[in-house]
PDB file of C-alpha atoms and ligand atoms in Angstrom:
ATOM      1  CA  UNK K   1      82.333 -62.936  26.199  1.00  0.00           C
ATOM      2  CA  UNK K   2      85.866 -64.029  25.271  1.00  0.00           C
ATOM      3  CA  UNK K   3      86.892 -67.248  23.973  1.00  0.00           C
ATOM      4  CA  UNK K   4      88.681 -69.790  25.435  1.00  0.00           C
ATOM      5  CA  UNK K   5      91.839 -69.924  23.460  1.00  0.00           C
ATOM      6  CA  UNK K   6      95.080 -72.000  22.985  1.00  0.00           C
ATOM      7  CA  UNK K   7      97.868 -70.264  20.978  1.00  0.00           C
ATOM      8  CA  UNK K   8     101.425 -70.128  19.912  1.00  0.00           C
ATOM      9  CA  UNK K   9     104.120 -67.839  18.246  1.00  0.00           C
ATOM     10  CA  UNK K  10     103.636 -64.622  18.874  1.00  0.00           C
ATOM     11  CA  UNK K  11     102.142 -61.346  17.616  1.00  0.00           C
ATOM     12  CA  UNK K  12     104.927 -60.203  16.142  1.00  0.00           C
ATOM     13  CA  UNK K  13     103.907 -62.602  13.309  1.00  0.00           C
ATOM     14  CA  UNK K  14     100.742 -62.354  10.627  1.00  0.00           C
ATOM     15  CA  UNK K  15      98.187 -64.047  12.674  1.00  0.00           C
ATOM     16  CA  UNK K  16      96.650 -67.580  11.629  1.00  0.00           C
ATOM     17  CA  UNK K  17      93.146 -68.581  13.371  1.00  0.00           C
ATOM     18  CA  UNK K  18      92.102 -71.883  13.702  1.00  0.00           C
ATOM     19  CA  UNK K  19      88.345 -72.765  13.770  1.00  0.00           C
ATOM     20  CA  UNK K  20      87.885 -76.444  14.550  1.00  0.00           C
ATOM     21  CA  UNK K  21      85.087 -79.310  13.670  1.00  0.00           C
ATOM     22  CA  UNK K  22      82.150 -80.779  15.490  1.00  0.00           C
ATOM     23  CA  UNK K  23      82.014 -81.894  18.250  1.00  0.00           C
ATOM     24  CA  UNK K  24      85.425 -81.148  18.983  1.00  0.00           C
ATOM     25  CA  UNK K  25      87.793 -78.419  20.327  1.00  0.00           C
ATOM     26  CA  UNK K  26      90.574 -76.223  19.771  1.00  0.00           C
ATOM     27  CA  UNK K  27      92.919 -79.481  20.524  1.00  0.00           C
ATOM     28  CA  UNK K  28      92.414 -80.709  17.057  1.00  0.00           C
ATOM     29  CA  UNK K  29      94.492 -78.400  15.935  1.00  0.00           C
ATOM     30  CA  UNK K  30      97.710 -79.236  18.298  1.00  0.00           C
ATOM     31  CA  UNK K  31     100.093 -79.860  16.005  1.00  0.00           C
ATOM     32  CA  UNK K  32      99.239 -76.454  13.872  1.00  0.00           C
ATOM     33  CA  UNK K  33     100.082 -74.668  16.980  1.00  0.00           C
ATOM     34  CA  UNK K  34     103.364 -76.799  17.059  1.00  0.00           C
ATOM     35  CA  UNK K  35     104.038 -77.153  13.708  1.00  0.00           C
ATOM     36  CA  UNK K  36     103.007 -73.824  12.416  1.00  0.00           C
ATOM     37  CA  UNK K  37     104.242 -70.880  15.332  1.00  0.00           C
ATOM     38  CA  UNK K  38     107.495 -70.239  13.396  1.00  0.00           C
ATOM     39  CA  UNK K  39     106.083 -68.536  10.779  1.00  0.00           C
ATOM     40  CA  UNK K  40     102.545 -67.156  12.263  1.00  0.00           C
ATOM     41  CA  UNK K  41     100.889 -66.513  15.524  1.00  0.00           C
ATOM     42  CA  UNK K  42      98.462 -69.213  15.849  1.00  0.00           C
ATOM     43  CA  UNK K  43      95.714 -68.704  17.534  1.00  0.00           C
ATOM     44  CA  UNK K  44      93.168 -71.670  18.056  1.00  0.00           C
ATOM     45  CA  UNK K  45      89.619 -70.522  19.820  1.00  0.00           C
ATOM     46  CA  UNK K  46      86.911 -72.694  20.918  1.00  0.00           C
ATOM     47  CA  UNK K  47      83.696 -71.865  19.483  1.00  0.00           C
ATOM     48  CA  UNK K  48      80.893 -70.896  21.820  1.00  0.00           C
ATOM     49  CA  UNK K  49      80.048 -73.845  23.833  1.00  0.00           C
ATOM     50  CA  UNK K  50      83.387 -76.255  23.150  1.00  0.00           C
ATOM     51  CA  UNK K  51      86.888 -76.425  24.566  1.00  0.00           C
ATOM     52  CA  UNK K  52      85.804 -74.396  27.720  1.00  0.00           C
ATOM     53  CA  UNK K  53      84.476 -71.452  25.618  1.00  0.00           C
ATOM     54  CA  UNK K  54      80.820 -70.303  27.097  1.00  0.00           C
ATOM     55  CA  UNK K  55      77.780 -71.132  25.378  1.00  0.00           C
ATOM     56  CA  UNK K  56      76.185 -69.037  22.400  1.00  0.00           C
ATOM     57  CA  UNK K  57      73.898 -66.368  24.329  1.00  0.00           C
ATOM     58  CA  UNK K  58      72.051 -65.947  20.537  1.00  0.00           C
ATOM     59  CA  UNK K  59      70.394 -68.556  18.720  1.00  0.00           C
ATOM     60  CA  UNK K  60      71.904 -71.491  17.343  1.00  0.00           C
ATOM     61  CA  UNK K  61      72.958 -69.821  14.086  1.00  0.00           C
ATOM     62  CA  UNK K  62      75.935 -69.569  12.535  1.00  0.00           C
ATOM     63  CA  UNK K  63      75.765 -65.988  12.140  1.00  0.00           C
ATOM     64  CA  UNK K  64      76.100 -65.907  15.852  1.00  0.00           C
ATOM     65  CA  UNK K  65      79.053 -68.300  16.130  1.00  0.00           C
ATOM     66  CA  UNK K  66      80.532 -65.565  13.474  1.00  0.00           C
ATOM     67  CA  UNK K  67      79.597 -62.828  15.953  1.00  0.00           C
ATOM     68  CA  UNK K  68      81.560 -64.453  18.444  1.00  0.00           C
ATOM     69  CA  UNK K  69      84.611 -64.914  16.703  1.00  0.00           C
ATOM     70  CA  UNK K  70      84.648 -61.145  15.683  1.00  0.00           C
ATOM     71  CA  UNK K  71      84.114 -60.372  18.979  1.00  0.00           C
ATOM     72  CA  UNK K  72      87.608 -62.399  19.997  1.00  0.00           C
ATOM     73  CA  UNK K  73      89.462 -60.435  17.428  1.00  0.00           C
ATOM     74  CA  UNK K  74      88.772 -57.196  18.462  1.00  0.00           C
ATOM     75  CA  UNK K  75      89.367 -58.420  22.166  1.00  0.00           C
ATOM     76  CA  UNK K  76      92.901 -59.678  20.657  1.00  0.00           C
ATOM     77  CA  UNK K  77      93.430 -56.466  18.696  1.00  0.00           C
ATOM     78  CA  UNK K  78      93.247 -58.515  15.065  1.00  0.00           C
ATOM     79  CA  UNK K  79      91.643 -56.469  12.431  1.00  0.00           C
ATOM     80  CA  UNK K  80      92.551 -58.898   9.609  1.00  0.00           C
ATOM     81  CA  UNK K  81      93.609 -62.774   9.635  1.00  0.00           C
ATOM     82  CA  UNK K  82      94.100 -65.806   7.737  1.00  0.00           C
ATOM     83  CA  UNK K  83      91.740 -68.797   8.554  1.00  0.00           C
ATOM     84  CA  UNK K  84      91.653 -71.963   8.776  1.00  0.00           C
ATOM     85  CA  UNK K  85      87.967 -73.610   9.283  1.00  0.00           C
ATOM     86  CA  UNK K  86      87.860 -77.607   9.351  1.00  0.00           C
ATOM     87  CA  UNK K  87      84.322 -79.036   8.292  1.00  0.00           C
ATOM     88  CA  UNK K  88      81.785 -76.986  10.898  1.00  0.00           C
ATOM     89  CA  UNK K  89      84.725 -74.451  10.976  1.00  0.00           C
ATOM     90  CA  UNK K  90      84.570 -74.024   7.079  1.00  0.00           C
ATOM     91  CA  UNK K  91      80.867 -73.423   7.582  1.00  0.00           C
ATOM     92  CA  UNK K  92      81.425 -70.739  10.215  1.00  0.00           C
ATOM     93  CA  UNK K  93      83.948 -69.445   7.175  1.00  0.00           C
ATOM     94  CA  UNK K  94      81.878 -68.957   4.754  1.00  0.00           C
ATOM     95  CA  UNK K  95      79.601 -66.976   6.810  1.00  0.00           C
ATOM     96  CA  UNK K  96      82.687 -65.072   8.063  1.00  0.00           C
ATOM     97  CA  UNK K  97      83.281 -64.061   4.557  1.00  0.00           C
ATOM     98  CA  UNK K  98      79.740 -63.007   3.896  1.00  0.00           C
ATOM     99  CA  UNK K  99      79.739 -60.795   7.186  1.00  0.00           C
ATOM    100  CA  UNK K 100      83.221 -59.330   7.360  1.00  0.00           C
ATOM    101  CA  UNK K 101      85.276 -60.152   4.292  1.00  0.00           C
ATOM    102  CA  UNK K 102      87.432 -57.183   4.986  1.00  0.00           C
ATOM    103  CA  UNK K 103      88.623 -59.226   8.312  1.00  0.00           C
ATOM    104  CA  UNK K 104      89.770 -61.958   5.816  1.00  0.00           C
ATOM    105  CA  UNK K 105      93.577 -62.404   4.307  1.00  0.00           C
ATOM    106  CA  UNK K 106      92.842 -65.797   3.522  1.00  0.00           C
ATOM    107  CA  UNK K 107      91.161 -68.677   3.764  1.00  0.00           C
ATOM    108  CA  UNK K 108      92.283 -72.486   4.215  1.00  0.00           C
ATOM    109  CA  UNK K 109      89.450 -74.492   3.806  1.00  0.00           C
ATOM    110  CA  UNK K 110      89.865 -78.118   5.736  1.00  0.00           C
ATOM    111  CA  UNK K 111      87.577 -81.053   4.997  1.00  0.00           C
ATOM    112  CA  UNK K 112      84.266 -79.008   4.729  1.00  0.00           C
ATOM    113  CA  UNK K 113      81.665 -78.484   1.887  1.00  0.00           C
ATOM    114  CA  UNK K 114      80.168 -75.314   0.357  1.00  0.00           C
ATOM    115  CA  UNK K 115      76.556 -77.344  -0.095  1.00  0.00           C
ATOM    116  CA  UNK K 116      73.637 -76.862   2.672  1.00  0.00           C
ATOM    117  CA  UNK K 117      71.867 -80.173   3.929  1.00  0.00           C
ATOM    118  CA  UNK K 118      69.994 -83.084   2.076  1.00  0.00           C
ATOM    119  CA  UNK K 119      66.168 -82.766   4.234  1.00  0.00           C
ATOM    120  CA  UNK K 120      67.167 -85.620   5.483  1.00  0.00           C
ATOM    121  CA  UNK K 121      70.788 -84.804   7.040  1.00  0.00           C
ATOM    122  CA  UNK K 122      68.919 -81.409   8.725  1.00  0.00           C
ATOM    123  CA  UNK K 123      66.230 -84.458   9.858  1.00  0.00           C
ATOM    124  CA  UNK K 124      69.037 -86.587  11.699  1.00  0.00           C
ATOM    125  CA  UNK K 125      70.652 -82.998  12.875  1.00  0.00           C
ATOM    126  CA  UNK K 126      67.638 -82.204  15.122  1.00  0.00           C
ATOM    127  CA  UNK K 127      67.210 -86.071  16.166  1.00  0.00           C
ATOM    128  CA  UNK K 128      71.109 -86.101  17.547  1.00  0.00           C
ATOM    129  CA  UNK K 129      70.111 -82.485  19.042  1.00  0.00           C
ATOM    130  CA  UNK K 130      67.272 -84.207  20.967  1.00  0.00           C
ATOM    131  CA  UNK K 131      69.338 -87.175  21.926  1.00  0.00           C
ATOM    132  CA  UNK K 132      72.396 -85.592  23.314  1.00  0.00           C
ATOM    133  CA  UNK K 133      70.482 -83.474  25.292  1.00  0.00           C
ATOM    134  CA  UNK K 134      68.387 -86.140  26.846  1.00  0.00           C
ATOM    135  CA  UNK K 135      71.161 -88.977  27.018  1.00  0.00           C
ATOM    136  CA  UNK K 136      74.384 -86.454  27.007  1.00  0.00           C
ATOM    137  CA  UNK K 137      77.358 -87.262  24.387  1.00  0.00           C
ATOM    138  CA  UNK K 138      78.255 -90.759  25.228  1.00  0.00           C
ATOM    139  CA  UNK K 139      76.421 -92.386  22.275  1.00  0.00           C
ATOM    140  CA  UNK K 140      78.372 -89.522  20.006  1.00  0.00           C
ATOM    141  CA  UNK K 141      81.659 -90.636  21.376  1.00  0.00           C
ATOM    142  CA  UNK K 142      81.266 -94.327  21.339  1.00  0.00           C
ATOM    143  CA  UNK K 143      80.402 -94.211  16.758  1.00  0.00           C
ATOM    144  CA  UNK K 144      81.623 -90.898  15.483  1.00  0.00           C
ATOM    145  CA  UNK K 145      85.296 -91.181  15.857  1.00  0.00           C
ATOM    146  CA  UNK K 146      84.923 -94.224  13.116  1.00  0.00           C
ATOM    147  CA  UNK K 147      83.179 -91.476  11.132  1.00  0.00           C
ATOM    148  CA  UNK K 148      85.145 -88.574  11.593  1.00  0.00           C
ATOM    149  CA  UNK K 149      88.977 -90.467  11.216  1.00  0.00           C
ATOM    150  CA  UNK K 150      89.975 -91.930   7.929  1.00  0.00           C
ATOM    151  CA  UNK K 151      90.489 -96.048   7.886  1.00  0.00           C
ATOM    152  CA  UNK K 152      94.148 -96.153   8.159  1.00  0.00           C
ATOM    153  CA  UNK K 153      94.074 -93.923  11.406  1.00  0.00           C
ATOM    154  CA  UNK K 154      91.760 -96.306  12.641  1.00  0.00           C
ATOM    155  CA  UNK K 155      94.254 -99.266  12.157  1.00  0.00           C
ATOM    156  CA  UNK K 156      97.041 -97.958  12.589  1.00  0.00           C
ATOM    157  CA  UNK K 157      96.060 -95.471  14.992  1.00  0.00           C
ATOM    158  CA  UNK K 158      94.000 -96.053  17.713  1.00  0.00           C
ATOM    159  CA  UNK K 159      95.571 -93.711  20.571  1.00  0.00           C
ATOM    160  CA  UNK K 160      93.765 -91.185  17.732  1.00  0.00           C
ATOM    161  CA  UNK K 161      90.744 -92.600  17.931  1.00  0.00           C
ATOM    162  CA  UNK K 162      90.471 -92.604  21.340  1.00  0.00           C
ATOM    163  CA  UNK K 163      91.848 -88.697  21.840  1.00  0.00           C
ATOM    164  CA  UNK K 164      88.856 -88.204  19.502  1.00  0.00           C
ATOM    165  CA  UNK K 165      86.183 -90.458  21.454  1.00  0.00           C
ATOM    166  CA  UNK K 166      87.460 -88.440  24.728  1.00  0.00           C
ATOM    167  CA  UNK K 167      86.855 -84.880  23.055  1.00  0.00           C
ATOM    168  CA  UNK K 168      83.378 -86.214  22.379  1.00  0.00           C
ATOM    169  CA  UNK K 169      82.765 -87.614  25.735  1.00  0.00           C
ATOM    170  CA  UNK K 170      83.828 -84.320  27.731  1.00  0.00           C
ATOM    171  CA  UNK K 171      81.933 -82.126  25.021  1.00  0.00           C
ATOM    172  CA  UNK K 172      78.787 -80.000  26.597  1.00  0.00           C
ATOM    173  CA  UNK K 173      75.769 -82.023  25.231  1.00  0.00           C
ATOM    174  CA  UNK K 174      74.299 -78.526  25.103  1.00  0.00           C
ATOM    175  CA  UNK K 175      77.142 -77.021  23.199  1.00  0.00           C
ATOM    176  CA  UNK K 176      76.790 -80.259  20.481  1.00  0.00           C
ATOM    177  CA  UNK K 177      72.577 -79.758  20.356  1.00  0.00           C
ATOM    178  CA  UNK K 178      73.283 -76.016  19.222  1.00  0.00           C
ATOM    179  CA  UNK K 179      75.886 -76.712  16.978  1.00  0.00           C
ATOM    180  CA  UNK K 180      74.428 -79.495  15.150  1.00  0.00           C
ATOM    181  CA  UNK K 181      70.900 -77.145  15.406  1.00  0.00           C
ATOM    182  CA  UNK K 182      73.030 -74.081  13.596  1.00  0.00           C
ATOM    183  CA  UNK K 183      74.486 -76.530  11.072  1.00  0.00           C
ATOM    184  CA  UNK K 184      71.164 -77.813  10.284  1.00  0.00           C
ATOM    185  CA  UNK K 185      70.160 -74.265   9.611  1.00  0.00           C
ATOM    186  CA  UNK K 186      73.027 -72.689   8.046  1.00  0.00           C
ATOM    187  CA  UNK K 187      72.711 -71.370   4.091  1.00  0.00           C
ATOM    188  CA  UNK K 188      74.504 -73.212   1.144  1.00  0.00           C
ATOM    189  CA  UNK K 189      77.165 -71.404  -0.005  1.00  0.00           C
ATOM    190  CA  UNK K 190      78.153 -72.618  -3.187  1.00  0.00           C
ATOM    191  CA  UNK K 191      77.000 -69.279  -4.447  1.00  0.00           C
ATOM    192  CA  UNK K 192      79.095 -67.344  -2.495  1.00  0.00           C
ATOM    193  CA  UNK K 193      82.330 -69.261  -3.710  1.00  0.00           C
ATOM    194  CA  UNK K 194      83.146 -67.066  -7.125  1.00  0.00           C
ATOM    195  CA  UNK K 195      82.359 -64.221  -4.851  1.00  0.00           C
ATOM    196  CA  UNK K 196      85.517 -65.541  -2.501  1.00  0.00           C
ATOM    197  CA  UNK K 197      88.679 -62.802  -3.666  1.00  0.00           C
ATOM    198  CA  UNK K 198      90.813 -63.765  -0.593  1.00  0.00           C
ATOM    199  CA  UNK K 199      93.269 -66.395  -1.505  1.00  0.00           C
ATOM    200  CA  UNK K 200      92.132 -69.899  -0.980  1.00  0.00           C
ATOM    201  CA  UNK K 201      93.310 -73.156  -0.148  1.00  0.00           C
ATOM    202  CA  UNK K 202      91.343 -76.285   0.291  1.00  0.00           C
ATOM    203  CA  UNK K 203      92.813 -79.304   1.822  1.00  0.00           C
ATOM    204  CA  UNK K 204      91.273 -83.180   2.122  1.00  0.00           C
ATOM    205  CA  UNK K 205      92.028 -86.203   3.296  1.00  0.00           C
ATOM    206  CA  UNK K 206      91.687 -88.987   0.683  1.00  0.00           C
ATOM    207  CA  UNK K 207      89.153 -90.996   3.011  1.00  0.00           C
ATOM    208  CA  UNK K 208      86.916 -88.112   4.020  1.00  0.00           C
ATOM    209  CA  UNK K 209      83.804 -90.738   4.085  1.00  0.00           C
ATOM    210  CA  UNK K 210      81.766 -87.302   5.863  1.00  0.00           C
ATOM    211  CA  UNK K 211      83.066 -84.301   3.181  1.00  0.00           C
ATOM    212  CA  UNK K 212      84.846 -86.374   0.522  1.00  0.00           C
ATOM    213  CA  UNK K 213      87.307 -84.918  -2.093  1.00  0.00           C
ATOM    214  CA  UNK K 214      84.504 -84.425  -4.390  1.00  0.00           C
ATOM    215  CA  UNK K 215      82.988 -81.970  -1.600  1.00  0.00           C
ATOM    216  CA  UNK K 216      86.752 -80.052  -1.892  1.00  0.00           C
ATOM    217  CA  UNK K 217      86.522 -79.955  -5.491  1.00  0.00           C
ATOM    218  CA  UNK K 218      83.345 -77.943  -5.878  1.00  0.00           C
ATOM    219  CA  UNK K 219      84.884 -75.365  -3.411  1.00  0.00           C
ATOM    220  CA  UNK K 220      88.314 -74.873  -5.639  1.00  0.00           C
ATOM    221  CA  UNK K 221      86.403 -74.516  -8.889  1.00  0.00           C
ATOM    222  CA  UNK K 222      84.141 -72.547  -7.743  1.00  0.00           C
ATOM    223  CA  UNK K 223      86.233 -69.894  -5.757  1.00  0.00           C
ATOM    224  CA  UNK K 224      88.450 -67.740  -8.249  1.00  0.00           C
ATOM    225  CA  UNK K 225      91.807 -68.061  -6.844  1.00  0.00           C
ATOM    226  CA  UNK K 226      91.894 -71.591  -4.893  1.00  0.00           C
ATOM    227  CA  UNK K 227      94.233 -74.837  -4.872  1.00  0.00           C
ATOM    228  CA  UNK K 228      93.714 -78.272  -3.670  1.00  0.00           C
ATOM    229  CA  UNK K 229      95.766 -80.389  -1.721  1.00  0.00           C
ATOM    230  CA  UNK K 230      94.563 -84.245  -1.182  1.00  0.00           C
ATOM    231  CA  UNK K 231      96.061 -85.634   2.183  1.00  0.00           C
ATOM    232  CA  UNK K 232      97.006 -89.091   1.738  1.00  0.00           C
ATOM    233  CA  UNK K 233      95.924 -91.981   4.610  1.00  0.00           C
ATOM    234  CA  UNK K 234      93.851 -89.125   6.073  1.00  0.00           C
ATOM    235  CA  UNK K 235      90.039 -88.762   6.691  1.00  0.00           C
ATOM    236  CA  UNK K 236      87.796 -85.957   7.699  1.00  0.00           C
ATOM    237  CA  UNK K 237      90.295 -84.679  10.586  1.00  0.00           C
ATOM    238  CA  UNK K 238      93.172 -84.275   8.478  1.00  0.00           C
ATOM    239  CA  UNK K 239      95.125 -81.498  10.165  1.00  0.00           C
ATOM    240  CA  UNK K 240      95.064 -84.045  13.229  1.00  0.00           C
ATOM    241  CA  UNK K 241      95.281 -87.404  11.135  1.00  0.00           C
ATOM    242  CA  UNK K 242      98.380 -85.949   8.902  1.00  0.00           C
ATOM    243  CA  UNK K 243      99.914 -83.037  10.348  1.00  0.00           C
ATOM    244  CA  UNK K 244     103.440 -83.366   8.841  1.00  0.00           C
ATOM    245  CA  UNK K 245     101.480 -83.024   5.100  1.00  0.00           C
ATOM    246  CA  UNK K 246      98.942 -80.858   5.955  1.00  0.00           C
ATOM    247  CA  UNK K 247     101.517 -78.209   7.956  1.00  0.00           C
ATOM    248  CA  UNK K 248     103.821 -78.810   4.576  1.00  0.00           C
ATOM    249  CA  UNK K 249     100.904 -77.304   2.652  1.00  0.00           C
ATOM    250  CA  UNK K 250      99.680 -74.452   5.113  1.00  0.00           C
ATOM    251  CA  UNK K 251     102.752 -73.081   5.282  1.00  0.00           C
ATOM    252  CA  UNK K 252     103.649 -73.113   1.579  1.00  0.00           C
ATOM    253  CA  UNK K 253     100.171 -71.489   0.876  1.00  0.00           C
ATOM    254  CA  UNK K 254     100.705 -68.490   3.766  1.00  0.00           C
ATOM    255  CA  UNK K 255     104.329 -67.836   2.539  1.00  0.00           C
ATOM    256  CA  UNK K 256     103.098 -66.563  -0.743  1.00  0.00           C
ATOM    257  CA  UNK K 257     100.313 -65.002   1.450  1.00  0.00           C
ATOM    258  CA  UNK K 258     102.428 -63.014   3.441  1.00  0.00           C
ATOM    259  CA  UNK K 259     104.842 -62.865   1.584  1.00  0.00           C
TER     260      UNK K 259
HETATM  261  C1  MLT O 301      82.257 -81.580  11.535  1.00  0.00           C
HETATM  262  O1  MLT O 301      83.470 -82.488  11.468  1.00  0.00           O
HETATM  263  O2  MLT O 301      82.386 -80.890  11.785  1.00  0.00           O
HETATM  264  C2  MLT O 301      80.695 -81.684  11.353  1.00  0.00           C
HETATM  265  O3  MLT O 301      80.942 -83.357  11.347  1.00  0.00           O
HETATM  266  C3  MLT O 301      79.949 -81.379  10.182  1.00  0.00           C
HETATM  267  C4  MLT O 301      78.912 -81.998   9.950  1.00  0.00           C
HETATM  268  O4  MLT O 301      78.397 -82.747  10.311  1.00  0.00           O
HETATM  269  O5  MLT O 301      78.458 -81.719   8.775  1.00  0.00           O
END
């Protein structure tokens, strides 16, 4: 299966693959596609079931999402890339590192965490999976934007809130259910951190309520070569909320990686 994707720049440039958060899709990276294309070949796939990509064939596990991304790289002829993952995208990148670190040139973790879920959080994901299968994504589209976006964005930029709500409303309920299930089943990644030998940039919105700055600090303190950048006036979707600041940090980081 070939994943659906957006791209900008071209293949003479070093590749940067962007893995989106849950339950939105690759359009959350629209400002990175535009803002980074002078520097890198920016490739933003929809994870299985999202943004026009087909649903996962196998079980809802991070390993299977990773297998699809590796297959996608093969289809594009990309042997190794830098990656950025936002939230669920970050969970996928930890698994990618464990399975295929030789395909990874550098990692950018945005608004994500290395810890696994608490038992309560896990139970809640299974409940949400059942709920969206039965009722669709309407209630998530109503409730989640307020959790995903920072208070500043919610107060100052209602259009962004609506864009996120629309992405969630359009999401395939089965993809959402499988995403929740795969996240619930994911391994902890704190013990993986010391083994991450690639350069790492960690970005977090100051107002991120889902994976707060402390979760970012845990990643930075565990990885041998990691740098932390805090984004003012952003919540859990910092690349979408404050793209100029995020892009500036990514450009500086990648310039050193690809120099
Ligand atoms: C995401 O933004 O990818 C999810 O909200 C992360 C999560 O549910 O843990």
